[in-house]
Coordinates of C-alpha atoms in Angstrom, one line a residue:
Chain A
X1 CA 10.3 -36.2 3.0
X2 CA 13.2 -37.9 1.2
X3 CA 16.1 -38.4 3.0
X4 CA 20.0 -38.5 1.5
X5 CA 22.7 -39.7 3.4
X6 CA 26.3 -37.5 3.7
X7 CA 29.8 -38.8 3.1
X8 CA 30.0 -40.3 6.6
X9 CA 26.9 -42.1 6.0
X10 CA 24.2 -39.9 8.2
X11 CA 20.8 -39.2 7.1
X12 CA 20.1 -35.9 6.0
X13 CA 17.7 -34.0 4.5
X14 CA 18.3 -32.2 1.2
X15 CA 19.5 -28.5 2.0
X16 CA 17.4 -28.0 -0.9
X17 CA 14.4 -29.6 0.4
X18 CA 14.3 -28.3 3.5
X19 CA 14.1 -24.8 2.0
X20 CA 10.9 -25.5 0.1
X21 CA 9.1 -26.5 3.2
X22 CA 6.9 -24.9 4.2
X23 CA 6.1 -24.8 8.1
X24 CA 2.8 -25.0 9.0
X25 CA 2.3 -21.0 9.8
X26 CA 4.0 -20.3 6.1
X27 CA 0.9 -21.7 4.6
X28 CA -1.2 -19.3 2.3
X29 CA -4.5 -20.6 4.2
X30 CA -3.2 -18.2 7.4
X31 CA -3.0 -15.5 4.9
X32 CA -6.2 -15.5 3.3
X33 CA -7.5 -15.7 7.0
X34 CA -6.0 -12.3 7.7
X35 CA -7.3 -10.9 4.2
X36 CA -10.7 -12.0 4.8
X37 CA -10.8 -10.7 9.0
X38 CA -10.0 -7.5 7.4
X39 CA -12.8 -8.0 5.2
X40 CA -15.0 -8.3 8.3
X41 CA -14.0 -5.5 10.2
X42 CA -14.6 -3.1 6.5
X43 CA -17.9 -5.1 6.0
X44 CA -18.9 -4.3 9.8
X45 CA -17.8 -0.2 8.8
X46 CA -19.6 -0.1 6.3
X47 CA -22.9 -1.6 7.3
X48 CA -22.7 -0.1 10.9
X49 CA -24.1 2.9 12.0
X50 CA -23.2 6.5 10.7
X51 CA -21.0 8.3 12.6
X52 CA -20.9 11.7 13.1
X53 CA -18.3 15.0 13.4
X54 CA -18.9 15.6 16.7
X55 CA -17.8 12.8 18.1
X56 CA -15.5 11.1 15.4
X57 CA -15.1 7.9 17.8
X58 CA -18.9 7.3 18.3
X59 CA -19.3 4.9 14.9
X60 CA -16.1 2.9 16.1
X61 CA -17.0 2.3 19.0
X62 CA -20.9 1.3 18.2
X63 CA -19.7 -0.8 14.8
X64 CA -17.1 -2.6 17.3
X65 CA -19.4 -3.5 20.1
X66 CA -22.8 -4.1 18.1
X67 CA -24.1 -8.0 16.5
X68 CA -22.8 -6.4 12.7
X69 CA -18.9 -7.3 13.0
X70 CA -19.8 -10.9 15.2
X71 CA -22.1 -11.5 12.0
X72 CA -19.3 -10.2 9.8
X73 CA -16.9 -12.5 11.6
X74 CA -18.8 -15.4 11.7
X75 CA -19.5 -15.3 7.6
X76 CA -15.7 -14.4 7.0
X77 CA -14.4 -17.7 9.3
X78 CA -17.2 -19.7 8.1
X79 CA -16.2 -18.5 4.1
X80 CA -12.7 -19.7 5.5
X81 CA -13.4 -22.7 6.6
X82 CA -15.6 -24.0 3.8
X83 CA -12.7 -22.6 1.4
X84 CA -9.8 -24.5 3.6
X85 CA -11.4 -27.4 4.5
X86 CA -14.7 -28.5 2.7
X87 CA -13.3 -27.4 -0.6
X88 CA -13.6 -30.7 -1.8
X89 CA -17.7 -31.6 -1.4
X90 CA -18.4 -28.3 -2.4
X91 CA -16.5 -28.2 -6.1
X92 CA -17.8 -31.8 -6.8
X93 CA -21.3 -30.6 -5.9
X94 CA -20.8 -27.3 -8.0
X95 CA -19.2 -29.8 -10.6
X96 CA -22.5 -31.7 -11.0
X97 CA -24.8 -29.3 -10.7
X98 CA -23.0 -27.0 -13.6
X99 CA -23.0 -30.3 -15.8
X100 CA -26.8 -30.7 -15.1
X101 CA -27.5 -27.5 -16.1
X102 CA -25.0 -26.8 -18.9
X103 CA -26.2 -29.8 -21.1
X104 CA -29.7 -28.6 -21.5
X105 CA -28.2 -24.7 -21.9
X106 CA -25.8 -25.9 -24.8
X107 CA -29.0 -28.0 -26.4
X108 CA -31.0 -24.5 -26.3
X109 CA -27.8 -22.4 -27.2
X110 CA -27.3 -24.9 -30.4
X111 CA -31.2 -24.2 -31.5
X112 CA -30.7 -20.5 -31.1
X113 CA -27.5 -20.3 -33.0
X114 CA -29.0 -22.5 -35.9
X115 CA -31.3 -20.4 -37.1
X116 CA -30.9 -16.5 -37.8
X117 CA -34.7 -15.9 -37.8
X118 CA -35.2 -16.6 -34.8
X119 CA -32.0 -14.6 -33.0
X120 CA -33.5 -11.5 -35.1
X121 CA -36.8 -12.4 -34.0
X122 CA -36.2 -12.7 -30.3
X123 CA -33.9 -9.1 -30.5
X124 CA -37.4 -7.8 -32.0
X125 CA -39.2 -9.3 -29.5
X126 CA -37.1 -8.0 -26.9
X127 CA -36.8 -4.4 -28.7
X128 CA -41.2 -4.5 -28.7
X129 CA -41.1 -5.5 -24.9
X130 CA -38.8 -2.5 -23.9
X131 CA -40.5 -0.4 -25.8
X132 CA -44.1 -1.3 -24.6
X133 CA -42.9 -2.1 -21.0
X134 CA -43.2 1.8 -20.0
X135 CA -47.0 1.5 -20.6
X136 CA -47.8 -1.2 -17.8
X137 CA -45.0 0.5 -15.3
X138 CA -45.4 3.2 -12.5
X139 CA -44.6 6.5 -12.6
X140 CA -41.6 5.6 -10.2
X141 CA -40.3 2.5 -12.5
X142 CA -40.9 5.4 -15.4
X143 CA -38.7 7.3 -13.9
X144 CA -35.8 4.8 -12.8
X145 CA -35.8 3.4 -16.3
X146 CA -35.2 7.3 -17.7
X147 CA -33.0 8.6 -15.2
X148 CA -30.7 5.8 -13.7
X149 CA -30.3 3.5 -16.9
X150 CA -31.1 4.5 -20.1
X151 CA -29.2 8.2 -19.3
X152 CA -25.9 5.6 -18.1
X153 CA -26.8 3.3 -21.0
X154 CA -26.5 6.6 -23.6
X155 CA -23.0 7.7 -21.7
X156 CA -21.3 4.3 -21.7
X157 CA -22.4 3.9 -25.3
X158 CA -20.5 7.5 -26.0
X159 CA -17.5 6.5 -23.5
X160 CA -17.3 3.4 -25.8
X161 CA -16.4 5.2 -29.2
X162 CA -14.0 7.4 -27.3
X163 CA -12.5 5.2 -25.1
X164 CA -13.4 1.6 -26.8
X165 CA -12.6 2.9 -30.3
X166 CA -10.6 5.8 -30.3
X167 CA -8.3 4.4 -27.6
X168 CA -8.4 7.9 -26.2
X169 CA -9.2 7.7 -22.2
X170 CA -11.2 10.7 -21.7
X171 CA -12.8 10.9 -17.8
X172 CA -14.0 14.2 -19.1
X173 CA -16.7 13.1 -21.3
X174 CA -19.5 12.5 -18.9
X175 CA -19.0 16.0 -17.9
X176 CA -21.1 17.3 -21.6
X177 CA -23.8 15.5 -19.9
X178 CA -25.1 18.4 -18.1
X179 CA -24.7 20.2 -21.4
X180 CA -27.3 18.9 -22.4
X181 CA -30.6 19.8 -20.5
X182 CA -29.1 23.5 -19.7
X183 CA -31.7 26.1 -21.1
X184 CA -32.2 29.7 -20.5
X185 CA -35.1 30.8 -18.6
X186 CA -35.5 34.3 -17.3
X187 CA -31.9 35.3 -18.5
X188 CA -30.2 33.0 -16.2
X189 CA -28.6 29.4 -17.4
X190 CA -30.2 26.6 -15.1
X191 CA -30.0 22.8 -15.1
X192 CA -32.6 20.5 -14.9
X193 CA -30.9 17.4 -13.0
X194 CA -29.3 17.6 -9.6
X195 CA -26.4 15.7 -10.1
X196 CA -23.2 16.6 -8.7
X197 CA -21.4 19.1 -10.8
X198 CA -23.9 20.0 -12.9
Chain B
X1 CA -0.9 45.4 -5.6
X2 CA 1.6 46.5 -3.4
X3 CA 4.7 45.0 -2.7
X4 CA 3.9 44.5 0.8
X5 CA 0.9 42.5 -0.8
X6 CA 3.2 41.0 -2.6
X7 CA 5.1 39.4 -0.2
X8 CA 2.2 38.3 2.0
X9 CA 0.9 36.9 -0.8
X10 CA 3.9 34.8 -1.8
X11 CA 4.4 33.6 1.6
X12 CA 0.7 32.4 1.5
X13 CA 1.3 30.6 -1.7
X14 CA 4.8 29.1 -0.7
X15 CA 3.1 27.4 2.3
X16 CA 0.5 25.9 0.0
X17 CA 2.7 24.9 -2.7
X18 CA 4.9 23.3 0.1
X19 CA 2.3 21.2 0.5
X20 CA 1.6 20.9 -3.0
X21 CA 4.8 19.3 -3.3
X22 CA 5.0 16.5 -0.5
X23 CA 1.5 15.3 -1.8
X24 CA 3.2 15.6 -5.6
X25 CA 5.7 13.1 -4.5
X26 CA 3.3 10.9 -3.8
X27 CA 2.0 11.0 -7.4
X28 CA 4.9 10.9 -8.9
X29 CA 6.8 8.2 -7.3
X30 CA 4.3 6.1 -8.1
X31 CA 3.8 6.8 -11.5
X32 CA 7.6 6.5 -12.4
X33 CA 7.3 3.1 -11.0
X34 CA 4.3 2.0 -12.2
X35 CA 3.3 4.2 -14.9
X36 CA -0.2 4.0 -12.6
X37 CA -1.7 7.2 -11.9
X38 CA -2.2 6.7 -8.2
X39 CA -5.5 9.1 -8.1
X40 CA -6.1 7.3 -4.9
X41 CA -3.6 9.3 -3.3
X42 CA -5.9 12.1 -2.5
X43 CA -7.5 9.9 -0.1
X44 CA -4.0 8.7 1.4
X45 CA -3.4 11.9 2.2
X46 CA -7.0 12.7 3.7
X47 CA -6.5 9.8 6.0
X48 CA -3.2 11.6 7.0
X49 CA -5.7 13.9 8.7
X50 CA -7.8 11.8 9.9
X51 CA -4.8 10.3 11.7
X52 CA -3.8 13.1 13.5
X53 CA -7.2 14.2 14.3
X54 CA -7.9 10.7 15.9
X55 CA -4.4 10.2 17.8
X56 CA -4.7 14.0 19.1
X57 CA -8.4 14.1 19.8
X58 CA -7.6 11.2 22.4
X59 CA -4.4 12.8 23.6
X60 CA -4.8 16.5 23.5
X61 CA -6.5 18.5 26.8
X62 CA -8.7 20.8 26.6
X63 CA -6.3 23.1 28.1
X64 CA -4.1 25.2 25.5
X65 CA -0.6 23.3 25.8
X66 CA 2.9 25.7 25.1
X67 CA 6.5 24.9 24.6
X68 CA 7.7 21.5 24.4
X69 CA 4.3 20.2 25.2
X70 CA 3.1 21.8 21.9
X71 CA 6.1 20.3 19.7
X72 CA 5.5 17.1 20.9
X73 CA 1.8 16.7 20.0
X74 CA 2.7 18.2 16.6
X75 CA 5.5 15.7 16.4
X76 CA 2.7 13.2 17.7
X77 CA 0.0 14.2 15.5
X78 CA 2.5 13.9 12.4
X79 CA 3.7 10.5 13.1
X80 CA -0.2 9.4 13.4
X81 CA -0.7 11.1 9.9
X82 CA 2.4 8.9 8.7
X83 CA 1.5 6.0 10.0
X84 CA -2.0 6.1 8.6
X85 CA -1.1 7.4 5.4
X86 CA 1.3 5.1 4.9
X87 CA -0.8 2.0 5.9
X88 CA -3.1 3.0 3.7
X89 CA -1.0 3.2 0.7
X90 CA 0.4 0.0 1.9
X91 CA -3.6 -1.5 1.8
X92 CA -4.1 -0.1 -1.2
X93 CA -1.3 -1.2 -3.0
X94 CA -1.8 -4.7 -1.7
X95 CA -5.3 -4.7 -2.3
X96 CA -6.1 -2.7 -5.1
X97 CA -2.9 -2.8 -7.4
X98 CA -0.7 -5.9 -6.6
X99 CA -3.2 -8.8 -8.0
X100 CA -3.9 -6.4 -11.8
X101 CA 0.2 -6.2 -11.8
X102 CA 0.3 -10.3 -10.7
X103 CA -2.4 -11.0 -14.0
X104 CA -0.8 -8.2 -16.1
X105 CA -3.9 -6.4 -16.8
X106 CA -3.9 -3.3 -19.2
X107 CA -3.4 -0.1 -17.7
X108 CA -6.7 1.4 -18.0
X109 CA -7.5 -1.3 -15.3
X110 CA -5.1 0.4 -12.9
X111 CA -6.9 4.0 -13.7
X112 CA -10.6 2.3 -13.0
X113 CA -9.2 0.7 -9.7
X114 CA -8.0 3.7 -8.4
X115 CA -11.2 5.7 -8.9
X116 CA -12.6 3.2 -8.0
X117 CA -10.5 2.9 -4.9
X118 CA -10.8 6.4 -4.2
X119 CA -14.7 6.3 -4.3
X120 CA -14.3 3.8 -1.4
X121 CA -11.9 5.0 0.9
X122 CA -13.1 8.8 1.6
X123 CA -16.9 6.9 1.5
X124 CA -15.6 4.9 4.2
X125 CA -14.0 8.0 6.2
X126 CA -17.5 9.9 5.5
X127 CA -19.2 6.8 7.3
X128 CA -16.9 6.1 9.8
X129 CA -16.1 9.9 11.3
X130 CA -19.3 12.1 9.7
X131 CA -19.7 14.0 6.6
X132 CA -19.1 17.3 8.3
X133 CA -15.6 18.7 8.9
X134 CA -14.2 18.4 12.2
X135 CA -11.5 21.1 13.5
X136 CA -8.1 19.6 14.7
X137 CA -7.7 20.0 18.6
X138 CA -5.6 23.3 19.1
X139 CA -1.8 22.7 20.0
X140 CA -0.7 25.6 20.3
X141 CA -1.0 29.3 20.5
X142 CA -1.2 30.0 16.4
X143 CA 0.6 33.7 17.3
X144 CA 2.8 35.7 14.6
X145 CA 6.4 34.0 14.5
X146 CA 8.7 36.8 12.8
X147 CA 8.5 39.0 9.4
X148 CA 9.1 38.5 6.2
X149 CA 10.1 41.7 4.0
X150 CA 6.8 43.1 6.2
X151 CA 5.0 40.2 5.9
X152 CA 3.9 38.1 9.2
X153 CA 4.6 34.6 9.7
X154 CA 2.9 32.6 12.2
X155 CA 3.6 29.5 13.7
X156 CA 1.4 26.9 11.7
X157 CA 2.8 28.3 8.7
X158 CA 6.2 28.0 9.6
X159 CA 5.7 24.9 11.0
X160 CA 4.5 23.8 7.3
X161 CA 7.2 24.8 5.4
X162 CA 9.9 23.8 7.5
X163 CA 8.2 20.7 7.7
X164 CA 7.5 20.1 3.7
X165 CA 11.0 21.1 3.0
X166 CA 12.7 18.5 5.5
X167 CA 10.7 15.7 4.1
X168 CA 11.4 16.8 0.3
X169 CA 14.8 16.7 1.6
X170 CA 14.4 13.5 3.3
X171 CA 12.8 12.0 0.1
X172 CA 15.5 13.4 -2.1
X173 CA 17.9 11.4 0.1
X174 CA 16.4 8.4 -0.2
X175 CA 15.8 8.7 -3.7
X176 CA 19.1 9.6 -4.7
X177 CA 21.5 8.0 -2.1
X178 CA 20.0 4.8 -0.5
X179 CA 19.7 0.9 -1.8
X180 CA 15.6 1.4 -1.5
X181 CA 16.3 4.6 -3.8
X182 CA 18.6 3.2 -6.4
X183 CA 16.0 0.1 -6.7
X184 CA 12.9 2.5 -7.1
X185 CA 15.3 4.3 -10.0
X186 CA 16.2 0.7 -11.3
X187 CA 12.4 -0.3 -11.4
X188 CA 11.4 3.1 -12.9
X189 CA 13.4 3.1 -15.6
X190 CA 13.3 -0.3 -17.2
X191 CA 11.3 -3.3 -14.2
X192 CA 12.7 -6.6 -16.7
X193 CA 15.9 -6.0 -16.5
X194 CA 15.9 -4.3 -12.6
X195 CA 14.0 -7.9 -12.0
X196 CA 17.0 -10.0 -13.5
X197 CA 19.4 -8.0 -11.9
X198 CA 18.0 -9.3 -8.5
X199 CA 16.0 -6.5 -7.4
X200 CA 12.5 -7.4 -5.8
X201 CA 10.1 -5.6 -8.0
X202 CA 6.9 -6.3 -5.4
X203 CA 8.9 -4.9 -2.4
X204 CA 9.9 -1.7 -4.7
X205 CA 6.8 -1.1 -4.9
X206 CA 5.0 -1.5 -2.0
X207 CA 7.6 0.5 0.0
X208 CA 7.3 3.0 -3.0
X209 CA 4.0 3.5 -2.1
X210 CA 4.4 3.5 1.6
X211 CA 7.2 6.1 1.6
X212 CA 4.5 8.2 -1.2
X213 CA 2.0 7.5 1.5
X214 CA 4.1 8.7 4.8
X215 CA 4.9 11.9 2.9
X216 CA 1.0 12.3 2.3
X217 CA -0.3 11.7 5.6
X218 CA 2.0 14.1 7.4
X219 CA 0.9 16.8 4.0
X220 CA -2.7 16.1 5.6
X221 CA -1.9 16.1 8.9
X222 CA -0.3 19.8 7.8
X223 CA -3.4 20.8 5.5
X224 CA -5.8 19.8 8.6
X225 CA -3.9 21.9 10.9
X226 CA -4.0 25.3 8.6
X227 CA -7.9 24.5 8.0
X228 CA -10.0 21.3 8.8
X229 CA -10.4 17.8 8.4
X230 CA -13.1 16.6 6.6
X231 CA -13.8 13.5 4.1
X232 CA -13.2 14.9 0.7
X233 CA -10.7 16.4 1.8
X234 CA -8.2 14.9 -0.2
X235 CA -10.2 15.7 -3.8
X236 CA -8.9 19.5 -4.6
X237 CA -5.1 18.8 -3.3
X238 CA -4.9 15.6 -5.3
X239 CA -5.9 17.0 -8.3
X240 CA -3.6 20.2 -8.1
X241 CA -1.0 18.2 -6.5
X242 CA -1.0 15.7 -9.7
X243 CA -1.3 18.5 -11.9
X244 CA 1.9 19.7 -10.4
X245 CA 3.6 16.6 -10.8
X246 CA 2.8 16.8 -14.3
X247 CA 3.9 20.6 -14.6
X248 CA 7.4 19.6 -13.1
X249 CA 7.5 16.6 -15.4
X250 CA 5.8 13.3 -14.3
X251 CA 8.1 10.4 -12.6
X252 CA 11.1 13.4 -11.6
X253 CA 11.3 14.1 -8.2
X254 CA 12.6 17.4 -7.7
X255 CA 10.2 18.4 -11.0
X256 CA 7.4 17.4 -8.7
X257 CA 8.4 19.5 -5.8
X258 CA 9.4 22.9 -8.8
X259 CA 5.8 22.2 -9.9
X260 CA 4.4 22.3 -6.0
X261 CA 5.9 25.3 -5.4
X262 CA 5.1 26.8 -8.9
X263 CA 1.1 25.6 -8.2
X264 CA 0.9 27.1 -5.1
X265 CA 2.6 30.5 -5.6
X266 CA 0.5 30.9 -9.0
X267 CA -2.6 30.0 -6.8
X268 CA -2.3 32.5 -4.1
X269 CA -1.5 35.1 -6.4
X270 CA -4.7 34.5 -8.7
X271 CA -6.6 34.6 -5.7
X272 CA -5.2 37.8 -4.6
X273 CA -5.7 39.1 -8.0
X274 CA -9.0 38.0 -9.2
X275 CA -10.5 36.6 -6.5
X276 CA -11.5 33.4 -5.0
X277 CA -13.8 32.3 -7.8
X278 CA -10.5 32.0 -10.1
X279 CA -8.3 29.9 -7.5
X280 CA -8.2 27.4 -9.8
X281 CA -7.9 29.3 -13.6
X282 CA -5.1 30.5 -12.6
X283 CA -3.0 27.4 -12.0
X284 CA -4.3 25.1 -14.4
X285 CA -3.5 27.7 -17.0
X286 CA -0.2 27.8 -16.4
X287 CA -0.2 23.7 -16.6
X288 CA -1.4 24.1 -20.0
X289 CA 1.0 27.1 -21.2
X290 CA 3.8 25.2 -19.4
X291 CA 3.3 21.6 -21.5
X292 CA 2.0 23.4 -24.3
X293 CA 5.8 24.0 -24.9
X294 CA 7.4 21.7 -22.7
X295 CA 5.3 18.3 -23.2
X296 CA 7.1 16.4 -20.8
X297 CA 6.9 19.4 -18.0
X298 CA 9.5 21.8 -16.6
X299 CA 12.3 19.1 -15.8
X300 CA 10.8 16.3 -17.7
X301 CA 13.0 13.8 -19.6
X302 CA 10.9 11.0 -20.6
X303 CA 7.8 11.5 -22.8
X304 CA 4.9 10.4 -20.8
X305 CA 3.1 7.2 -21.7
X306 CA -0.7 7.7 -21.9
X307 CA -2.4 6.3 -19.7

């Protein structure tokens, strides 16, 4: 640090200066430490054991004593000190491996864009696969492809007109989903899908 | 209905919309300041319960405690709810909210990360302390206080109200009369300018949220005493509670704590009325004849933003 010197020729340092520094426990590294050993002790909650009513202290206790939070600890310092003190080696190895990739992407990217045939042609190709690709799945796969994406896909489409579009924000909208399969059977309105309200 | 029923009824539905009110106070802060609605705050207010439940489950014996033994685990169990409501808030506001206010991001990126939020907070309570509902240890001897035009008090309800109405007058005072106060009022009405005239926008807030989230976690530490304490919990409250922050006019203080009481008197008495089925109807159709002609709700001044 620069140093001035007063009217009666002492040294000083800049009142200024000496308000910017920063002491060596100010330092934002200290901070993310505390931000990511909270992170540990969530992580270790929420991948620890399930506790119960009973006894409301028994999950503590088990998530606090078991490997899961030593693991979660020992990820979170070594995230820490990779991030604080290996930063460099590690961005100029990202560095080069994103410019090996990138150039051949871009060359690929720049053959794609040229040509209009074949964009629509792959989107047809990819529109035939989807379509066919129910044929060589499992009854499971089937059913995971009906009920937990194309039924999400067909809500966000609809949230995006009324939200996207419309500018309205409506969290009420993916209540008409269960609208939909309700039928009447025997006189009395029932609904085909478990889910939570419906 | 008689108007002995009437009166029991009332006092029912004063006690819930006392607590109707300190969770509205929550919402309300919050949103005057931000223009954020906090839906989080539900699960502030359930860990409010869980704090009590934890701090009195280690402390309480098994043995039914009386006098000032009794006051002072109440007193105890409150201050646990505070604390952990209001660290919570604190977390969450520092987690969740403070790096989208750093980048500026639109406010329907507020609204997602507080669902989003909310998702994770009672999922972690659910994990941590089961997903059945646990009773809070017993106190004290829950035995009929005095009457009310007939109709019988007893202790946990008592201790409610008077409760709920010292804090809205404690949050009144601060509101109105201290430096925090007139800096939350500065931020709420225009943040640039209360920023260039020196006040510290990011401590504002935070200790707007923490003083939203003491007030919730003692409401939850109340709402677990009068049933249980379980990890949605907070999802009913919250919504009525922000509904009657919007009845009494969203970002107004004392409109927050009208619309409480409003909710919870209008509740009780549909539930008296038509049953348990309608506990809701009743409520929410006041809400809509209310801002049907009042837009802005009962003491509402400024027109509310969407959000």
């Amino acid at each position: 640090m620069s140093t001035v010197r007063d009217s009666k020729g002492r040294e000083r340092v800049p009142s200024a200066a000496s308000l910017r520094r920063v002491r060596w426990y100010q330092e934002a590294r200290w901070k993310r430490l505390v931000a990511l050993l909270v992170l540990a002790v969530v992580g270790a909650q929420v991948t620890g054991v399930q506790g119960t009513s009973t006894d409301i202290f028994y999950a503590l206790g088990e998530n606090f004593t078991g490997t899961g939070i030593w693991i979660w600890l020992a990820l979170c310092v070594g995230v820490w000190v990779i991030r604080e003190f290996l930063s460099e080696p590690v961005n100029r190895g990202w560095v080069a491996s994103r410019d090996r990739v990138s150039q051949p992407v871009a060359r690929v990217r720049g053959v794609w864009q040229a040509d209009p045939r074949l964009r629509y042609g792959g989107g047809a190709l990819l529109l035939v696969v989807l379509i066919l690709l129910p044929l060589w799945l499992s009854t499971y796969w089937q059913q995971v492809m009906v009920d937990q994406i194309a039924i999400f896909v067909l809500l966000a489409i609809g949230l995006n007109v009324v939200i996207g579009w419309a500018g309205m924000l409506d969290l009420a909208l993916w209540r008409f989903l269960p609208s939909g399969p309700i039928r009447r059977r025997s006189g009395r309105v029932r609904c085909r899908w478990s889910l939570r309200w419906c | 209905m008689s108007l002995q029923d009437f009166w029991d009824v009332f006092v029912l539905g004063v006690v819930l919309g006392s607590l109707y009110a300190v969770i509205a106070i929550g919402y309300t802060l919050v949103y005057g300041v931000l223009q954020l609605l906090n839906f989080a705050h539900s699960e502030v207010f359930m860990s409010g319960g869980f704090g009590g439940l934890i701090v009195l489950t280690v402390v309480v014996p098994a043995a039914d405690p009386s006098g000032i033994q009794s006051a002072g685990y109440v007193l105890l169990g409150m201050l646990a709810g505070a604390a952990l409501g209001g660290g919570v808030a604190y977390g969450l506001e520092r987690v969740a909210y403070r790096p989208l206010r750093r980048r500026g991001a639109p406010r329907l990126v507020f609204l997602i990360t507080a669902i989003g939020a909310s998702f994770f907070i009672y999922n972690l309570a659910g994990k941590i302390f089961g997903r059945n509902a646990s009773r809070m240890p017993s106190m004290y001897e829950n035995k009929t206080l005095f009457t009310l035009f007939g109709a019988p008090i007893n202790v946990t309800q008592a201790l409610v109200v008077v409760s709920a109405v010292l804090m809205l007058i404690l949050v009144d005072f601060v509101v109105n009369r201290t430096k925090l106060g007139s800096g939350i009022r500065a931020v709420a009405q225009d943040p640039e300018v209360a920023s260039l005239m020196g006040v510290n926008i990011d401590k504002v807030v935070s200790r707007t949220f923490v003083l939203g989230g003491l007030m919730g976690g003692v409401a939850g530490f109340l709402y677990g005493t009068t049933t249980q304490v379980w990890y949605t919990m907070g999802f009913l409250p919250g919504i009525t509670a922000f509904a009657a922050a919007v009845l009494g006019g969203i970002g107004n203080v004392r409109g927050a704590m009208l619309g409480g009481m409003v909710l919870g008197v209008v509740e009780a008495m549909t539930v008296e009325i038509w049953g348990d089925a309608w506990r809701y109807v009743g409520a929410f159709a006041v809400l809509v004849a209310v801002l049907m002609f009042r837009p802005t709700g009962i003491l509402g001044e400024r027109v509310a933003r969407t959000a």
